[in-house]
Amino acid sequence: MPATPPTLPHEAEAFAASLLSWYRENYRPLPWREQPSLYRTVVSELMCQQTQIATALPYFARWMAQLPDFEALANASEETVVKLWEGLGYYSRARNLHKLAKQWVAADPKPQSAAEWRAYPGVGPYTAAAIASITFGEKSAVVDGNVVRILARLTNDQREFSNGGKAVKSFTTLADLLIEYATHAGDHNQAMMELGATVCTKANPQCLLCPVRTFCSVNRAGDPAQLPRIAKKQVIQRRVDRVFLVNDGCLLLHQIPTTARRLAGMCELPPAELLETTYPAELIMTRRRGIANERIEERFLSVNWTRDLEKLVGAEATLFWQPLDELDDVTLTGPHRKWLAELFKQCL
Ligand code: SF4
């Protein structure tokens, strides 16, 4: 009779050992791995929450050059912090990092465990587990979309989850069990992240190169790419008209209120509705952006400067004129910084 194939979690110790030895030979030499410290781990974890590593790398270098430790960050102005984040999106992460540094500097004793880190702004279960395991060796498993994907495939789990959060919750027990067998919790967690990012990828997983393929049920019995089964979020389509208006060497901008749920305090070209534009307007450019599950079409309109418009601008507190040669001083959202360069090229 053929031997029963090994299945998780029964083979947890051998699985953890295979994963670790693969990671130690194959990990990407990222700056926060090459010169690890608590601060660098915290910054990298928050920066990479919704951003790909390749995108985050230049931001991380710039951040470390200007704000090298918790004290420097705690003492920086919010303006400096948000400006350093410009273009990365999800700006609440920058503000949370700023608050976190202030809280850490004031804390006595300093936080170590994942449970203690959870009390810090912007630190959810994943980030807390990453910090506590990488810096303090705590056996606390990280579970995100990457880890869910690996575990669903390893166990050939065909359940359908209504959203990613439910899948994370469901696989946390197995992730916690596996890390118990790890000889180095921080490297185990990083190895799981690395495996998900480079080998067990969403499409086209590299099963032939996978260090844990002998433990993988779907590799033996099915199609890895169709797991995990998570219901797709409904996509919402929206359209926003915006005004591109330059007058007397200044550009009209709109600051998003600091109470807004998204992009609070950032600047963009003004939505046309703020100016009640029933004026003749010329469509000069159309671009698209995605924020969470929204797909937004942004149309840029050129309008002529008139007295009526002047009154409307004066009455709207979120609108202001920014000199063209001082545009670098305001914090624009990433897409608008890019699109403005295109508009200037096209229109000025
Ligand atoms: S064998 Fe394939 S599906 Fe299984 S964990 Fe490795 S890469 Fe993923």
Short mmCIF file of C-alpha atoms and ligand atoms in Angstrom, two decimals:
data_model
loop_
_atom_site.label_atom_id
_atom_site.label_comp_id
_atom_site.label_asym_id
_atom_site.label_seq_id
_atom_site.Cartn_x
_atom_site.Cartn_y
_atom_site.Cartn_z
CA MET A 1 0.00 0.00 0.00
CA PRO A 2 1.31 3.50 -0.76
CA ALA A 3 2.21 5.54 2.28
CA THR A 4 -0.41 8.06 3.34
CA PRO A 5 0.76 11.46 2.08
CA PRO A 6 1.88 13.78 4.87
CA THR A 7 -0.76 16.31 5.80
CA LEU A 8 -0.66 19.46 7.86
CA PRO A 9 -0.70 20.00 10.75
CA HIS A 10 0.75 16.54 11.48
CA GLU A 11 3.95 17.38 9.66
CA ALA A 12 4.26 20.81 11.24
CA GLU A 13 7.82 20.41 12.53
CA ALA A 14 9.23 19.23 9.20
CA PHE A 15 7.23 21.93 7.40
CA ALA A 16 8.64 24.70 9.60
CA ALA A 17 12.20 23.40 9.13
CA SER A 18 11.90 23.21 5.32
CA LEU A 19 10.41 26.69 5.18
CA LEU A 20 13.10 28.19 7.38
CA SER A 21 16.06 26.70 5.54
CA TRP A 22 14.59 27.86 2.20
CA TYR A 23 14.07 31.39 3.57
CA ARG A 24 17.59 31.70 4.93
CA GLU A 25 19.02 30.90 1.51
CA ASN A 26 16.55 32.78 -0.64
CA TYR A 27 15.26 35.87 1.14
CA ARG A 28 15.36 39.20 -0.66
CA PRO A 29 17.92 41.49 0.97
CA LEU A 30 15.56 44.30 2.00
CA PRO A 31 16.96 47.23 3.99
CA TRP A 32 14.92 46.42 7.11
CA ARG A 33 16.18 42.82 6.97
CA GLU A 34 19.83 43.73 6.32
CA GLN A 35 20.04 46.23 9.19
CA PRO A 36 17.16 45.21 11.45
CA SER A 37 15.99 47.32 14.38
CA LEU A 38 12.68 47.76 16.14
CA TYR A 39 12.12 51.16 14.53
CA ARG A 40 12.95 49.94 11.02
CA THR A 41 10.64 46.95 11.47
CA VAL A 42 7.77 49.16 12.65
CA VAL A 43 8.19 51.66 9.79
CA SER A 44 8.54 48.95 7.15
CA GLU A 45 5.50 47.06 8.43
CA LEU A 46 3.25 50.14 8.33
CA MET A 47 4.66 51.26 4.99
CA CYS A 48 4.09 47.86 3.37
CA GLN A 49 0.54 47.39 4.72
CA GLN A 50 -1.12 48.42 1.46
CA THR A 51 1.92 49.05 -0.69
CA GLN A 52 4.12 46.71 -2.69
CA ILE A 53 7.68 46.37 -1.41
CA ALA A 54 9.25 47.66 -4.64
CA THR A 55 7.17 50.86 -4.36
CA ALA A 56 7.94 51.29 -0.67
CA LEU A 57 11.75 50.96 -0.99
CA PRO A 58 12.63 54.54 -2.10
CA TYR A 59 10.14 55.94 0.45
CA PHE A 60 11.74 53.86 3.19
CA ALA A 61 15.23 55.16 2.29
CA ARG A 62 14.02 58.78 2.24
CA TRP A 63 12.14 58.32 5.52
CA MET A 64 15.15 56.80 7.32
CA ALA A 65 17.47 59.56 6.07
CA GLN A 66 15.18 62.23 7.51
CA LEU A 67 13.56 60.46 10.49
CA PRO A 68 16.07 57.82 11.63
CA ASP A 69 14.49 56.85 14.97
CA PHE A 70 11.34 57.05 17.12
CA GLU A 71 12.51 60.30 18.74
CA ALA A 72 13.10 62.07 15.41
CA LEU A 73 9.69 60.96 14.19
CA ALA A 74 7.93 61.96 17.40
CA ASN A 75 9.48 65.44 17.20
CA ALA A 76 8.70 65.99 13.49
CA SER A 77 5.73 68.09 12.38
CA GLU A 78 2.70 66.32 10.91
CA GLU A 79 3.30 68.27 7.71
CA THR A 80 6.81 66.79 7.36
CA VAL A 81 5.54 63.28 8.05
CA VAL A 82 2.69 63.44 5.53
CA LYS A 83 4.95 65.08 2.94
CA LEU A 84 7.44 62.21 3.23
CA TRP A 85 4.53 59.85 2.59
CA GLU A 86 3.30 61.75 -0.48
CA GLY A 87 2.48 59.33 -3.29
CA LEU A 88 2.23 56.21 -1.11
CA GLY A 89 -1.53 56.55 -0.51
CA TYR A 90 -3.54 55.51 2.56
CA TYR A 91 -2.22 58.53 4.46
CA SER A 92 -3.75 57.52 7.78
CA ARG A 93 -0.77 55.14 8.02
CA ALA A 94 1.62 58.12 8.11
CA ARG A 95 -0.43 59.89 10.78
CA ASN A 96 -0.70 56.70 12.82
CA LEU A 97 3.06 56.16 12.60
CA HIS A 98 3.56 59.68 13.89
CA LYS A 99 1.20 59.11 16.84
CA LEU A 100 2.75 55.70 17.46
CA ALA A 101 6.24 57.25 17.77
CA LYS A 102 4.98 59.83 20.29
CA GLN A 103 3.27 57.09 22.31
CA TRP A 104 6.39 54.86 22.19
CA VAL A 105 8.72 57.66 23.30
CA ALA A 106 6.45 58.38 26.30
CA ALA A 107 5.93 54.69 27.21
CA ASP A 108 7.61 53.18 30.27
CA PRO A 109 8.08 50.24 30.12
CA LYS A 110 8.32 49.93 26.37
CA PRO A 111 5.94 47.53 24.56
CA GLN A 112 7.24 44.12 23.52
CA SER A 113 4.43 41.58 23.16
CA ALA A 114 1.94 41.54 20.29
CA ALA A 115 -0.83 42.26 22.83
CA GLU A 116 1.02 45.43 23.98
CA TRP A 117 1.67 46.56 20.41
CA ARG A 118 -2.03 46.21 19.60
CA ALA A 119 -2.66 49.26 21.79
CA TYR A 120 -0.65 51.43 19.36
CA PRO A 121 -2.26 53.45 16.52
CA GLY A 122 -2.34 51.70 13.14
CA VAL A 123 -1.22 48.37 14.62
CA GLY A 124 -3.65 45.53 13.91
CA PRO A 125 -3.14 41.83 14.66
CA TYR A 126 -0.90 41.27 11.62
CA THR A 127 1.45 44.19 12.31
CA ALA A 128 1.58 43.42 16.05
CA ALA A 129 2.53 39.80 15.34
CA ALA A 130 5.17 40.88 12.82
CA ILE A 131 6.80 43.36 15.23
CA ALA A 132 6.67 41.02 18.26
CA SER A 133 8.03 38.02 16.36
CA ILE A 134 10.73 39.77 14.29
CA THR A 135 12.07 41.96 17.09
CA PHE A 136 11.29 39.99 20.24
CA GLY A 137 11.00 36.39 18.99
CA GLU A 138 7.40 35.98 20.18
CA LYS A 139 5.58 33.00 18.63
CA SER A 140 2.75 35.07 17.23
CA ALA A 141 1.72 34.21 13.66
CA VAL A 142 1.14 36.82 10.96
CA VAL A 143 -1.96 36.10 8.88
CA ASP A 144 -2.82 38.17 5.81
CA GLY A 145 -3.91 37.43 2.24
CA ASN A 146 -0.52 35.88 1.42
CA VAL A 147 -0.61 33.52 4.39
CA VAL A 148 -4.27 32.62 3.79
CA ARG A 149 -3.39 31.71 0.21
CA ILE A 150 -0.54 29.43 1.28
CA LEU A 151 -2.53 27.71 4.02
CA ALA A 152 -5.67 27.24 1.88
CA ARG A 153 -3.51 25.59 -0.78
CA LEU A 154 -1.46 23.50 1.63
CA THR A 155 -4.65 22.04 3.08
CA ASN A 156 -6.65 22.12 -0.20
CA ASP A 157 -9.38 24.01 1.64
CA GLN A 158 -12.34 24.39 -0.72
CA ARG A 159 -14.54 26.46 1.60
CA GLU A 160 -15.84 29.73 0.17
CA PHE A 161 -15.32 32.81 2.37
CA SER A 162 -17.55 35.85 2.02
CA ASN A 163 -14.58 38.20 2.54
CA GLY A 164 -10.85 38.26 3.24
CA GLY A 165 -11.33 39.06 6.94
CA LYS A 166 -13.31 35.86 7.51
CA ALA A 167 -10.64 33.81 5.73
CA VAL A 168 -7.91 35.38 7.89
CA LYS A 169 -9.86 34.54 11.03
CA SER A 170 -10.43 30.98 9.90
CA PHE A 171 -6.75 30.26 9.11
CA THR A 172 -5.33 31.91 12.23
CA THR A 173 -5.60 28.70 14.27
CA LEU A 174 -3.48 26.73 11.77
CA ALA A 175 -0.97 29.59 11.42
CA ASP A 176 -0.63 29.75 15.22
CA LEU A 177 -0.11 26.01 15.40
CA LEU A 178 2.62 26.04 12.72
CA ILE A 179 4.61 28.83 14.34
CA GLU A 180 4.76 26.82 17.56
CA TYR A 181 7.12 24.45 15.73
CA ALA A 182 9.36 27.22 14.40
CA THR A 183 12.83 27.56 15.88
CA HIS A 184 12.88 31.26 15.01
CA ALA A 185 9.44 32.92 15.05
CA GLY A 186 10.49 36.13 13.25
CA ASP A 187 12.13 34.30 10.34
CA HIS A 188 9.21 31.86 10.17
CA ASN A 189 6.76 34.74 9.73
CA GLN A 190 9.00 36.46 7.20
CA ALA A 191 9.40 33.15 5.36
CA MET A 192 5.62 32.79 5.08
CA MET A 193 5.37 36.35 3.70
CA GLU A 194 8.26 35.70 1.31
CA LEU A 195 6.80 32.41 0.10
CA GLY A 196 3.47 34.09 -0.62
CA ALA A 197 5.13 37.02 -2.39
CA THR A 198 7.61 35.10 -4.54
CA VAL A 199 6.57 31.42 -4.93
CA CYS A 200 2.98 30.74 -3.87
CA THR A 201 1.71 33.71 -5.85
CA LYS A 202 -1.92 34.42 -6.73
CA ALA A 203 -1.60 33.44 -10.38
CA ASN A 204 0.98 30.93 -11.61
CA PRO A 205 2.35 29.60 -8.31
CA GLN A 206 5.82 28.12 -8.75
CA CYS A 207 5.02 24.71 -7.28
CA LEU A 208 8.07 23.00 -8.80
CA LEU A 209 10.34 25.43 -6.95
CA CYS A 210 8.34 25.41 -3.73
CA PRO A 211 10.24 24.34 -0.60
CA VAL A 212 7.07 22.96 1.03
CA ARG A 213 5.52 21.19 -1.95
CA THR A 214 5.75 17.76 -0.27
CA PHE A 215 3.36 19.07 2.41
CA CYS A 216 0.95 20.64 -0.06
CA SER A 217 -2.39 18.93 -0.67
CA VAL A 218 -3.47 21.03 -3.64
CA ASN A 219 -0.13 20.44 -5.36
CA ARG A 220 -0.95 16.74 -5.24
CA ALA A 221 -4.65 16.94 -5.94
CA GLY A 222 -5.85 20.07 -7.67
CA ASP A 223 -5.37 23.49 -9.18
CA PRO A 224 -3.60 25.85 -6.74
CA ALA A 225 -4.57 29.01 -8.63
CA GLN A 226 -8.28 28.59 -7.80
CA LEU A 227 -7.58 28.78 -4.03
CA PRO A 228 -8.39 30.42 -1.71
CA ARG A 229 -12.07 30.83 -2.61
CA ILE A 230 -13.02 34.33 -1.47
CA ALA A 231 -16.07 36.14 -2.84
CA LYS A 232 -15.08 39.12 -4.98
CA LYS A 233 -15.87 42.60 -3.66
CA GLN A 234 -18.47 44.50 -5.62
CA VAL A 235 -16.76 47.16 -7.71
CA ILE A 236 -18.34 50.62 -7.58
CA GLN A 237 -17.90 52.90 -10.62
CA ARG A 238 -17.84 56.69 -10.07
CA ARG A 239 -17.11 59.77 -12.09
CA VAL A 240 -15.65 63.05 -10.75
CA ASP A 241 -15.29 66.26 -12.79
CA ARG A 242 -12.42 68.52 -11.72
CA VAL A 243 -11.37 72.04 -12.54
CA PHE A 244 -7.91 72.88 -13.85
CA LEU A 245 -7.54 76.61 -13.38
CA VAL A 246 -4.37 78.69 -13.48
CA ASN A 247 -4.59 82.41 -12.87
CA ASP A 248 -1.87 84.97 -12.32
CA GLY A 249 0.86 82.35 -11.84
CA CYS A 250 -1.17 80.34 -9.29
CA LEU A 251 -3.04 77.03 -9.46
CA LEU A 252 -6.42 76.58 -7.80
CA LEU A 253 -6.29 73.64 -5.36
CA HIS A 254 -8.67 71.97 -2.93
CA GLN A 255 -7.61 70.66 0.48
CA ILE A 256 -9.59 67.59 1.52
CA PRO A 257 -11.01 68.24 5.02
CA THR A 258 -9.01 66.70 7.87
CA THR A 259 -12.18 64.92 9.03
CA ALA A 260 -12.55 63.06 5.72
CA ARG A 261 -12.44 59.26 5.82
CA ARG A 262 -9.94 59.10 2.97
CA LEU A 263 -6.99 61.31 1.98
CA ALA A 264 -7.62 63.67 4.91
CA GLY A 265 -5.62 66.90 4.65
CA MET A 266 -4.25 66.08 1.17
CA CYS A 267 -4.59 68.43 -1.80
CA GLU A 268 -6.11 67.74 -5.20
CA LEU A 269 -7.55 69.68 -8.11
CA PRO A 270 -10.98 70.97 -7.03
CA PRO A 271 -14.09 68.91 -7.76
CA ALA A 272 -16.20 70.93 -10.20
CA GLU A 273 -19.23 70.71 -7.88
CA LEU A 274 -17.46 73.02 -5.40
CA LEU A 275 -17.49 75.73 -8.03
CA GLU A 276 -20.99 75.00 -9.24
CA THR A 277 -19.51 75.00 -12.72
CA THR A 278 -22.28 75.69 -15.06
CA TYR A 279 -19.65 77.74 -16.90
CA PRO A 280 -18.49 76.82 -20.33
CA ALA A 281 -15.84 74.23 -19.64
CA GLU A 282 -13.57 72.32 -21.97
CA LEU A 283 -12.73 68.69 -21.28
CA ILE A 284 -8.95 68.46 -21.51
CA MET A 285 -8.04 65.09 -20.00
CA THR A 286 -9.59 61.94 -18.54
CA ARG A 287 -7.81 59.57 -16.15
CA ARG A 288 -8.81 56.64 -13.94
CA ARG A 289 -7.86 55.65 -10.42
CA GLY A 290 -8.86 52.91 -7.99
CA ILE A 291 -9.39 53.48 -4.27
CA ALA A 292 -10.34 50.34 -2.33
CA ASN A 293 -13.25 48.83 -4.32
CA GLU A 294 -14.07 52.06 -6.20
CA ARG A 295 -13.07 52.66 -9.82
CA ILE A 296 -13.12 56.39 -10.38
CA GLU A 297 -13.06 58.20 -13.70
CA GLU A 298 -11.66 61.72 -13.24
CA ARG A 299 -12.38 64.28 -15.96
CA PHE A 300 -10.33 67.49 -15.98
CA LEU A 301 -12.06 70.61 -17.24
CA SER A 302 -10.51 73.90 -18.24
CA VAL A 303 -12.64 76.93 -17.29
CA ASN A 304 -12.10 80.63 -17.80
CA TRP A 305 -11.50 82.89 -14.82
CA THR A 306 -14.48 85.22 -14.18
CA ARG A 307 -15.70 87.50 -11.39
CA ASP A 308 -18.47 85.02 -10.48
CA LEU A 309 -15.91 82.30 -10.11
CA GLU A 310 -13.78 84.58 -7.93
CA LYS A 311 -16.74 84.96 -5.53
CA LEU A 312 -17.29 81.19 -5.40
CA VAL A 313 -13.61 80.54 -4.65
CA GLY A 314 -13.66 83.16 -1.89
CA ALA A 315 -16.69 81.52 -0.28
CA GLU A 316 -15.26 77.99 -0.15
CA ALA A 317 -12.75 77.52 2.69
CA THR A 318 -11.15 74.39 1.24
CA LEU A 319 -10.07 76.17 -1.96
CA PHE A 320 -6.81 78.11 -2.21
CA TRP A 321 -4.36 79.48 -4.75
CA GLN A 322 -0.90 77.93 -4.80
CA PRO A 323 1.95 79.66 -6.66
CA LEU A 324 3.13 77.44 -9.50
CA ASP A 325 6.76 77.67 -8.40
CA GLU A 326 5.82 76.47 -4.88
CA LEU A 327 3.81 73.40 -5.85
CA ASP A 328 6.35 71.12 -4.16
CA ASP A 329 5.40 72.67 -0.80
CA VAL A 330 1.88 71.22 -0.80
CA THR A 331 1.10 67.56 -0.25
CA LEU A 332 -0.75 66.35 -3.31
CA THR A 333 -2.20 62.87 -3.68
CA GLY A 334 -0.01 60.62 -5.83
CA PRO A 335 -2.30 60.49 -8.89
CA HIS A 336 -2.87 64.26 -8.86
CA ARG A 337 0.87 65.01 -8.67
CA LYS A 338 1.35 62.84 -11.73
CA TRP A 339 -1.67 64.11 -13.62
CA LEU A 340 -0.81 67.74 -12.92
CA ALA A 341 2.55 67.25 -14.65
CA GLU A 342 0.63 65.92 -17.65
CA LEU A 343 -1.83 68.83 -17.58
CA PHE A 344 0.97 71.40 -17.43
CA LYS A 345 2.68 69.73 -20.36
CA GLN A 346 -0.53 69.77 -22.34
CA CYS A 347 -1.91 73.20 -21.44
CA LEU A 348 0.84 75.62 -20.38
S1 SF4 B 1 3.27 23.64 -3.75
FE1 SF4 B 1 2.38 25.26 -4.95
S2 SF4 B 1 0.37 25.65 -4.11
FE2 SF4 B 1 1.51 24.44 -2.62
S3 SF4 B 1 2.36 25.94 -1.21
FE3 SF4 B 1 3.91 25.53 -2.76
S4 SF4 B 1 3.58 27.06 -4.37
FE4 SF4 B 1 1.77 27.02 -3.07
#
